[in-house]
Short mmCIF file of C-alpha atoms in Angstrom, two decimals:
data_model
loop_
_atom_site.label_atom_id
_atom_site.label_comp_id
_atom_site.label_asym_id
_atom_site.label_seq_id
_atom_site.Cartn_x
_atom_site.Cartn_y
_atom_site.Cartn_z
CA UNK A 1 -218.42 134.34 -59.81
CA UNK A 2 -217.74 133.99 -55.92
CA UNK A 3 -220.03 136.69 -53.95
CA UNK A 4 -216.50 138.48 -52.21
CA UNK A 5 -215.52 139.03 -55.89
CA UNK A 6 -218.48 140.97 -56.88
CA UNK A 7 -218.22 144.92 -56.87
CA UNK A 8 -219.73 144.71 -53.41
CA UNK A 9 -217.11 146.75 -51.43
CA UNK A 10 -219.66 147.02 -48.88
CA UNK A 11 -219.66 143.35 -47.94
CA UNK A 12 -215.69 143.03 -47.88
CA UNK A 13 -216.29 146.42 -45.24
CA UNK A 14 -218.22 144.72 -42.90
CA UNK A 15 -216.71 141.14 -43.13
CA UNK A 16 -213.34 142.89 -42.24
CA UNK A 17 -214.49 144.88 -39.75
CA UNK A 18 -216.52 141.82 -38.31
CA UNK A 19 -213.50 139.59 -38.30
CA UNK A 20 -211.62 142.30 -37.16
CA UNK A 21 -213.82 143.23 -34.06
CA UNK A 22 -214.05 139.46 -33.28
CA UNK A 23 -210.20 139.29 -32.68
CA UNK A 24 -209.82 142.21 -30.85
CA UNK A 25 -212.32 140.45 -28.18
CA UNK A 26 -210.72 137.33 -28.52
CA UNK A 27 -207.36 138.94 -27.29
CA UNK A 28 -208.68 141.08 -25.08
CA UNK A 29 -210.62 137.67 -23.59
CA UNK A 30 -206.78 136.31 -22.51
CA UNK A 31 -205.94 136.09 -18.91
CA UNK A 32 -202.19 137.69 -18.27
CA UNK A 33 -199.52 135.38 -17.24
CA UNK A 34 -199.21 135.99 -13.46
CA UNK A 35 -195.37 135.10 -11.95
CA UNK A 36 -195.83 131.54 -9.88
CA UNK A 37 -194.33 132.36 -6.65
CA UNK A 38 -194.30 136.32 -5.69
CA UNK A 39 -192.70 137.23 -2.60
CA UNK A 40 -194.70 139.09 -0.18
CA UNK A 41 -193.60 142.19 0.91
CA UNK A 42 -192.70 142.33 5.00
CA UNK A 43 -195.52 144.49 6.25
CA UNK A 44 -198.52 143.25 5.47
CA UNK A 45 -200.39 147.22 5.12
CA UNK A 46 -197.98 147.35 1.53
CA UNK A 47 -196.10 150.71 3.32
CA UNK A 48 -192.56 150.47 2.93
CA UNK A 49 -190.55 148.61 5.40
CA UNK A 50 -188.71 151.13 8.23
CA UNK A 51 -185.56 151.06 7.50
CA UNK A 52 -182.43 150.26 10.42
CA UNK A 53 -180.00 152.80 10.68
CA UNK A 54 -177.91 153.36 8.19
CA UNK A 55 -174.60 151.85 7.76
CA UNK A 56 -174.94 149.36 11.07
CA UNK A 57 -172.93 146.54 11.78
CA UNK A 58 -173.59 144.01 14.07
CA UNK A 59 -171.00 141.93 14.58
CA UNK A 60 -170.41 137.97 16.47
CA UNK A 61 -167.77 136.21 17.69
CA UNK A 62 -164.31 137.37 15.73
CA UNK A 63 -164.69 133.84 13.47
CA UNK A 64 -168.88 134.06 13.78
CA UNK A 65 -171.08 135.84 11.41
CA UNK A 66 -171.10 139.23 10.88
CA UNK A 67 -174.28 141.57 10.01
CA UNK A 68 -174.20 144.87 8.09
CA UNK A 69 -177.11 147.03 6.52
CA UNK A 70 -176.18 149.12 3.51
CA UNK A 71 -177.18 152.92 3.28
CA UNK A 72 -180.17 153.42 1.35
CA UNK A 73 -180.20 153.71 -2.04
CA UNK A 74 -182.34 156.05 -3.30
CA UNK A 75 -184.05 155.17 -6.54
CA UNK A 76 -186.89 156.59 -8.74
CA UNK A 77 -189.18 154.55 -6.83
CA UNK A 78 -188.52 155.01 -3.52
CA UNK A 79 -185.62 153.77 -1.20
CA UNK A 80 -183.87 149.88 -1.55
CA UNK A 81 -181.64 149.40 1.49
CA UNK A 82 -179.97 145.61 2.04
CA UNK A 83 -178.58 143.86 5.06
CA UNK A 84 -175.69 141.07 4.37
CA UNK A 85 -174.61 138.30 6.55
CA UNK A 86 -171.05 137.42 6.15
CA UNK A 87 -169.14 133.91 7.41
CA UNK A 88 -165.94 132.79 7.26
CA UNK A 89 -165.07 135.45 4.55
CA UNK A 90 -168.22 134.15 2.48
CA UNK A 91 -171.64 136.12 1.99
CA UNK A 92 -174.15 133.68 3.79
CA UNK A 93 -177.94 135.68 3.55
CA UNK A 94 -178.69 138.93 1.76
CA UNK A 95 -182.27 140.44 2.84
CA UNK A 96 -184.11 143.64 1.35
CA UNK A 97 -185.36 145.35 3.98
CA UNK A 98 -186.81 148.52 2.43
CA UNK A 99 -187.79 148.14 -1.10
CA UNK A 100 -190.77 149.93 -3.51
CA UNK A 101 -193.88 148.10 -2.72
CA UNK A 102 -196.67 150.40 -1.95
CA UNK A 103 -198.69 150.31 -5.66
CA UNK A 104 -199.48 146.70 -7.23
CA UNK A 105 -196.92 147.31 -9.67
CA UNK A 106 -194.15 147.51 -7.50
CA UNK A 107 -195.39 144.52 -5.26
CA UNK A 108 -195.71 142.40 -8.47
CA UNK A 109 -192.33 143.72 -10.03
CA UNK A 110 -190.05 143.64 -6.90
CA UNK A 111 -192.18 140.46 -6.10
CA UNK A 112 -189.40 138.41 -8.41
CA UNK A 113 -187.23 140.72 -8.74
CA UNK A 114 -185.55 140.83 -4.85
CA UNK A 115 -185.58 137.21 -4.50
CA UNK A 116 -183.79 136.72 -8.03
CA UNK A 117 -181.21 139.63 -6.90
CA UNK A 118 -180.27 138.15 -3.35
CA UNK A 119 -179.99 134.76 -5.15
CA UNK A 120 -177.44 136.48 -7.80
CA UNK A 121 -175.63 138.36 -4.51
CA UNK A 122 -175.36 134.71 -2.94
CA UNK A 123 -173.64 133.22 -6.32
CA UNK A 124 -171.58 136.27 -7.48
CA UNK A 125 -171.07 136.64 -3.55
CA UNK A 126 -170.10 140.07 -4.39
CA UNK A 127 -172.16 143.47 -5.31
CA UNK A 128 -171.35 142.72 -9.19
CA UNK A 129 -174.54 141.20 -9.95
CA UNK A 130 -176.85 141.42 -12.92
CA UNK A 131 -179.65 143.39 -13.10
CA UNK A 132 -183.47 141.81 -13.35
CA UNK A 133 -185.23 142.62 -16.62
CA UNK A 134 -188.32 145.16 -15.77
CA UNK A 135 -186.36 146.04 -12.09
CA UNK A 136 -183.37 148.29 -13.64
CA UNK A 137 -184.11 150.83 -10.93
CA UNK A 138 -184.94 148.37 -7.78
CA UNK A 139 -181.54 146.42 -9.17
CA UNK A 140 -179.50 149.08 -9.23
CA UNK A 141 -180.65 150.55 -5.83
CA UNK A 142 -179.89 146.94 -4.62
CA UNK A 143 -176.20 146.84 -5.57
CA UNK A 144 -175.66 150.53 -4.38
CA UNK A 145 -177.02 149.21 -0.67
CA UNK A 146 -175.58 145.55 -1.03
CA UNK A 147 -171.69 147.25 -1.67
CA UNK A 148 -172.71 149.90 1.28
CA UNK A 149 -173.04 147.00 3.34
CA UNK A 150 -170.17 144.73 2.08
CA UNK A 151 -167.88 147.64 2.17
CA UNK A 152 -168.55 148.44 6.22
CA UNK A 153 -167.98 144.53 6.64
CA UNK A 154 -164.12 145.10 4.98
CA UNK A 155 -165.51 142.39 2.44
#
């Protein structure tokens, strides 16, 4: 008769637990997938960025571009607050300029997160973009500030 099939309940405790223990490690032993590229946040001391005055518009030449920054969203995180760039009728750079990024967290999450959103702003070229999976909050700050913006522009 094969020894696990004996009355031994014992043995099958300790195998189980064994196997069980040595799995646990093994997991635990995995490095987390890191994001290739993060974006830095501005400041370098991880504070949040001071944000320009709310609601400003700087504006070119009649045909040049013209600059706005959105009012600043507040979100459960902390402020988002976006300045457009608009050309010709057509949104030509979107840039965060106050976003959560004081804890790790929020550098790693709004790390991809703001670059995916001004990349959505540039091809929707309109506030009506998706949110980022993991950023609902940060996203939805972002279109708040990014329609604040388009909206003093007449866009």
């Amino acid at each position: 008769m094969h020894a696990l099939k004996r009355n031994r309940p014992l043995r099958r405790i300790v195998l189980t637990s064994a196997a069980t223990v040595s799995g646990v490690v093994l997991l635990l032993s995995l490095k987390p997938h890191t994001a290739p590229a993060l974006a830095s946040p501005s400041p370098s001391t991880g504070a949040v960025a001071s944000p320009a005055p709310s609601g400003s518009t700087s504006s070119g030449p009649a045909t040049g571009p013209r600059t706005a920054t959105g009012q600043a969203a507040q979100t459960r995180y902390g402020p988002v607050q976006v300045r457009v760039t608009v050309k010709d009728g057509r949104i030509t750079d979107v840039t965060a300029v106050t976003y959560p990024h004081s804890s790790p967290r929020d550098q790693r999450i709004n790390g991809y997160a703001v670059p995916r959103l001004g990349r959505e702003a540039l091809s929707a070229q309109s506030a009506h973009i998706d949110a980022v999976s993991g950023a609902t909050y940060t996203s939805e700050g972002y279109r708040q500030s990014l329609q604040s913006a388009l909206d003093s522009l007449g866009h």
